[in-house]
mmCIF file of C-alpha atoms in Angstrom:
data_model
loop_
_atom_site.group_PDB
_atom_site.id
_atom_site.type_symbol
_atom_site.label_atom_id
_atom_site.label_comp_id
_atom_site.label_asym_id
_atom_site.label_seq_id
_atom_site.Cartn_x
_atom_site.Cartn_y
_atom_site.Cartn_z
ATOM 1 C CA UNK D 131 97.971 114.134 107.041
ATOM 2 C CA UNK D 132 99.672 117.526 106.370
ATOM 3 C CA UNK D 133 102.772 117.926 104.758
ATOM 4 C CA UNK D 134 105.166 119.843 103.347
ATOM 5 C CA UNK D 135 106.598 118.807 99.916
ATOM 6 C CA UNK D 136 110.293 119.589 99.376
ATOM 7 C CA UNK D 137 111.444 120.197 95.542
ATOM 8 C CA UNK D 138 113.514 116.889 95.322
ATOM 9 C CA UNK D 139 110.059 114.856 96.502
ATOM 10 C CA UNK D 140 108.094 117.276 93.242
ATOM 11 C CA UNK D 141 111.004 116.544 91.191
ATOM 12 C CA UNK D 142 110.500 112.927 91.482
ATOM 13 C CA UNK D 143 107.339 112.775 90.356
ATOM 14 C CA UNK D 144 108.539 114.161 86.716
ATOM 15 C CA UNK D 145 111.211 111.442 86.637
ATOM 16 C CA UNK D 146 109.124 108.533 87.766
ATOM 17 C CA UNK D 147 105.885 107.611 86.986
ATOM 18 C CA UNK D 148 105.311 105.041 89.865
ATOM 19 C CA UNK D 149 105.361 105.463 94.088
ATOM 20 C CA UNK D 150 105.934 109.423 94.327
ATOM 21 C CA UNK D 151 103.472 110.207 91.555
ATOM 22 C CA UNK D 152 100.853 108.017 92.992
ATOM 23 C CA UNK D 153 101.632 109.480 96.408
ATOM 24 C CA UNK D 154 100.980 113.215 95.373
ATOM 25 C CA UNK D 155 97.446 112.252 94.711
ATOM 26 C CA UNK D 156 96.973 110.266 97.639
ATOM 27 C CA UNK D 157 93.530 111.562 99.354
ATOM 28 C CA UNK D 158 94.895 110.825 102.297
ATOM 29 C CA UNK D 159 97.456 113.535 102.142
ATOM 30 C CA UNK D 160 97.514 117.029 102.536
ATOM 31 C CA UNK D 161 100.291 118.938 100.550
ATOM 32 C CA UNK D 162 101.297 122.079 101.230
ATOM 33 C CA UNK D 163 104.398 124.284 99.827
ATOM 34 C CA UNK D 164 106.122 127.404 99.922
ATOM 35 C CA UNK D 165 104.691 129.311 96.554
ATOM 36 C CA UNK D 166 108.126 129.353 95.257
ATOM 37 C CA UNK D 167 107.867 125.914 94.900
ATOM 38 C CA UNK D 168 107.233 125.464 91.157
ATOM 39 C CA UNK D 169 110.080 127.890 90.005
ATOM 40 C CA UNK D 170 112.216 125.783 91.482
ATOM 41 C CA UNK D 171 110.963 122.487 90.213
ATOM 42 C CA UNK D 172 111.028 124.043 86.958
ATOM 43 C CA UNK D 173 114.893 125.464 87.105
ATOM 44 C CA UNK D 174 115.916 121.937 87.854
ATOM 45 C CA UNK D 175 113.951 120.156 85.462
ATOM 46 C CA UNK D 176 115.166 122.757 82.932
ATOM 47 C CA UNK D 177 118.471 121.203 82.920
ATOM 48 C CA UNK D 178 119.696 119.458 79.903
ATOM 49 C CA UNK D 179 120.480 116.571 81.867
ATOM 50 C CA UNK D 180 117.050 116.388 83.572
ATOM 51 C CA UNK D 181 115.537 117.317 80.491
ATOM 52 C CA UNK D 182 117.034 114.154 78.143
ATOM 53 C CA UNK D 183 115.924 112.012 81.364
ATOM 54 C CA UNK D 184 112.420 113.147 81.218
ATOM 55 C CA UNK D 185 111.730 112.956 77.544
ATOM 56 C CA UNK D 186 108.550 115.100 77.535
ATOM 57 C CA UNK D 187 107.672 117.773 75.314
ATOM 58 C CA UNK D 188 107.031 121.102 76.311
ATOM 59 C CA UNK D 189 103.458 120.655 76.380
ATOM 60 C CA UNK D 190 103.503 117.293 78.329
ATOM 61 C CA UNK D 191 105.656 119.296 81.140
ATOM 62 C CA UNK D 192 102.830 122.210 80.990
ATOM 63 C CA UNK D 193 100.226 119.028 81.693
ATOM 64 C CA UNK D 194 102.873 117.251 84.184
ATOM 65 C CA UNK D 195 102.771 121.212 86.011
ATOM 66 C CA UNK D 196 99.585 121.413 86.075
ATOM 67 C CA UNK D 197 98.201 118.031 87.280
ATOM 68 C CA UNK D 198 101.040 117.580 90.209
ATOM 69 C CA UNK D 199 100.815 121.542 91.264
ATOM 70 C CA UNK D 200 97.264 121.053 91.444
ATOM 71 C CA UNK D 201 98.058 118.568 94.476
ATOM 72 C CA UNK D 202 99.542 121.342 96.599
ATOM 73 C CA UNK D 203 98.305 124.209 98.217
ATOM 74 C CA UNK D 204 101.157 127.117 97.838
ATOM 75 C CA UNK D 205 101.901 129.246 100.840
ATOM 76 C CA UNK D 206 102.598 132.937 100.801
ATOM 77 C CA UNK D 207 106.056 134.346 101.842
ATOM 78 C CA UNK D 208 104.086 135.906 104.507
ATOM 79 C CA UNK D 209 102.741 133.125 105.844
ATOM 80 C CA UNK D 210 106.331 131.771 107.795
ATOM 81 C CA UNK D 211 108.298 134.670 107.432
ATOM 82 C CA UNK D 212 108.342 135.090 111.023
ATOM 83 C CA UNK D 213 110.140 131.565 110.943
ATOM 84 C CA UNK D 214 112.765 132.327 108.234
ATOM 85 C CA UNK D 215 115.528 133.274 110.917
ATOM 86 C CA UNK D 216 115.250 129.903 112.732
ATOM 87 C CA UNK D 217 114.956 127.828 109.741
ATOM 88 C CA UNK D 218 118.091 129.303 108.408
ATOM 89 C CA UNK D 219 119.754 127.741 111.445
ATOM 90 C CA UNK D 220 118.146 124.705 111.390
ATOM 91 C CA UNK D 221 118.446 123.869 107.321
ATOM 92 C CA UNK D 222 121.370 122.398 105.816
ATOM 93 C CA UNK D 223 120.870 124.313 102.593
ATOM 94 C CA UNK D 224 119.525 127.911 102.386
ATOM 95 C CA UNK D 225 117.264 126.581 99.555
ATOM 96 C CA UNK D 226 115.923 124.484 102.396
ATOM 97 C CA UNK D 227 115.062 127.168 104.572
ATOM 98 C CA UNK D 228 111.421 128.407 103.354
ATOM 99 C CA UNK D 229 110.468 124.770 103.412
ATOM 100 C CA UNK D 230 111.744 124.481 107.497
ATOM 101 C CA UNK D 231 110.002 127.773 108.373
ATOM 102 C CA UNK D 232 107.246 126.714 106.467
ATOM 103 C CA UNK D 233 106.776 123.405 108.555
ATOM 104 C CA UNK D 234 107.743 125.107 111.644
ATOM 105 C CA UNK D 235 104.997 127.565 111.307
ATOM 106 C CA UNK D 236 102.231 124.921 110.772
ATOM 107 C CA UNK D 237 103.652 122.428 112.553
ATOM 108 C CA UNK D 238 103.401 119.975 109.789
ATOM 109 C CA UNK D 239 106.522 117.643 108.704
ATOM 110 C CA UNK D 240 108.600 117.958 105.853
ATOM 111 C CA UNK D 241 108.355 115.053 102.836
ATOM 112 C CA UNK D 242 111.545 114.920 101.948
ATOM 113 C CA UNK D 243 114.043 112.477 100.481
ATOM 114 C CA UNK D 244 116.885 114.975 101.916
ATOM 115 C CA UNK D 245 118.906 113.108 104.247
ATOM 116 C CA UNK D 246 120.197 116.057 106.107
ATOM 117 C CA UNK D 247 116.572 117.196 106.690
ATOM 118 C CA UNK D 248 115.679 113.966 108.480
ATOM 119 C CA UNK D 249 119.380 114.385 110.857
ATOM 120 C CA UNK D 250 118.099 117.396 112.726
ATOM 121 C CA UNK D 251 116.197 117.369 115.349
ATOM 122 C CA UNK D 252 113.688 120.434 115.165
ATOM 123 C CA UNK D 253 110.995 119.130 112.910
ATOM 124 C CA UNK D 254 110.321 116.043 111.753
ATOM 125 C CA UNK D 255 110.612 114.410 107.974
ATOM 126 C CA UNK D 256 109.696 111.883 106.383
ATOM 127 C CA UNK D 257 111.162 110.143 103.348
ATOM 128 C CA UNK D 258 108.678 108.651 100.606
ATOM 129 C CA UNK D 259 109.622 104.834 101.940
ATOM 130 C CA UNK D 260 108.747 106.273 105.554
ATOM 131 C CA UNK D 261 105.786 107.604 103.922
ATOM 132 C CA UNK D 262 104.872 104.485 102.467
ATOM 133 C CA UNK D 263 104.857 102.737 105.768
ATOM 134 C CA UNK D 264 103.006 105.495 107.433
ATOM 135 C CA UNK D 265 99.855 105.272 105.079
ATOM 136 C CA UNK D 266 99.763 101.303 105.041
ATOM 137 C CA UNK D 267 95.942 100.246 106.134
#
């Protein structure tokens, strides 16, 4: 199954070890991302709140970067540009917007834990719980 991973679903993984983590390495799944993906992952997580949460060191993050980022195929800018315009109007959040035109473009739904995201009714996303239920045997 395609989808495409929003920042707050990557950001979850850093904070807890269990479901989301084990989900991102689910063989079943097929992650994709705009390429600006990471940067933003990494500007949250460079918070000082985030950061006393997390309690790794700088070389555990590197790891954590590495081993979840290798999960996800990153899409070029170019790739769903043509979609930008559309997802502006359809996202909640401008942040949101690469990730809509993204899923618009490949027709793929959005993994998300963004409430908004799920409320509209141009694509379709799916929470981690929904996801949970969608890859029970």
């Amino acid at each position: 199954m395609q989808l495409v991973i929003d920042a707050n679903v990557l950001i979850a993984a850093f904070l807890k070890e269990a479901t989301t983590r084990r989900l991102i390495f689910d063989e079943r799944l097929n992650l994709i991302a705009p390429e600006h993906l990471l940067i933003e992952t990494k500007k949250v997580l460079s918070q000082p709140r985030i950061l006393k949460r997390l309690n790794l060191s700088p070389k555990e993050m590197n790891r954590m970067f590495s081993l979840l980022g290798g999960q996800i195929e990153f899409m070029p800018h170019e790739l769903y540009i043509s979609e930008i315009d559309r997802a502006k109007n359809i996202a909640a959040h401008i942040e949101d917007a690469s990730y809509v035109a993204l899923a618009l473009k490949t027709a793929s739904p959005i993994w998300s834990n963004d409430m908004e995201l799920s409320r509209q009714p141009h694509i379709h996303a799916v929470s981690t719980s929904e996801l949970i239920e969608l890859l029970k045997p």
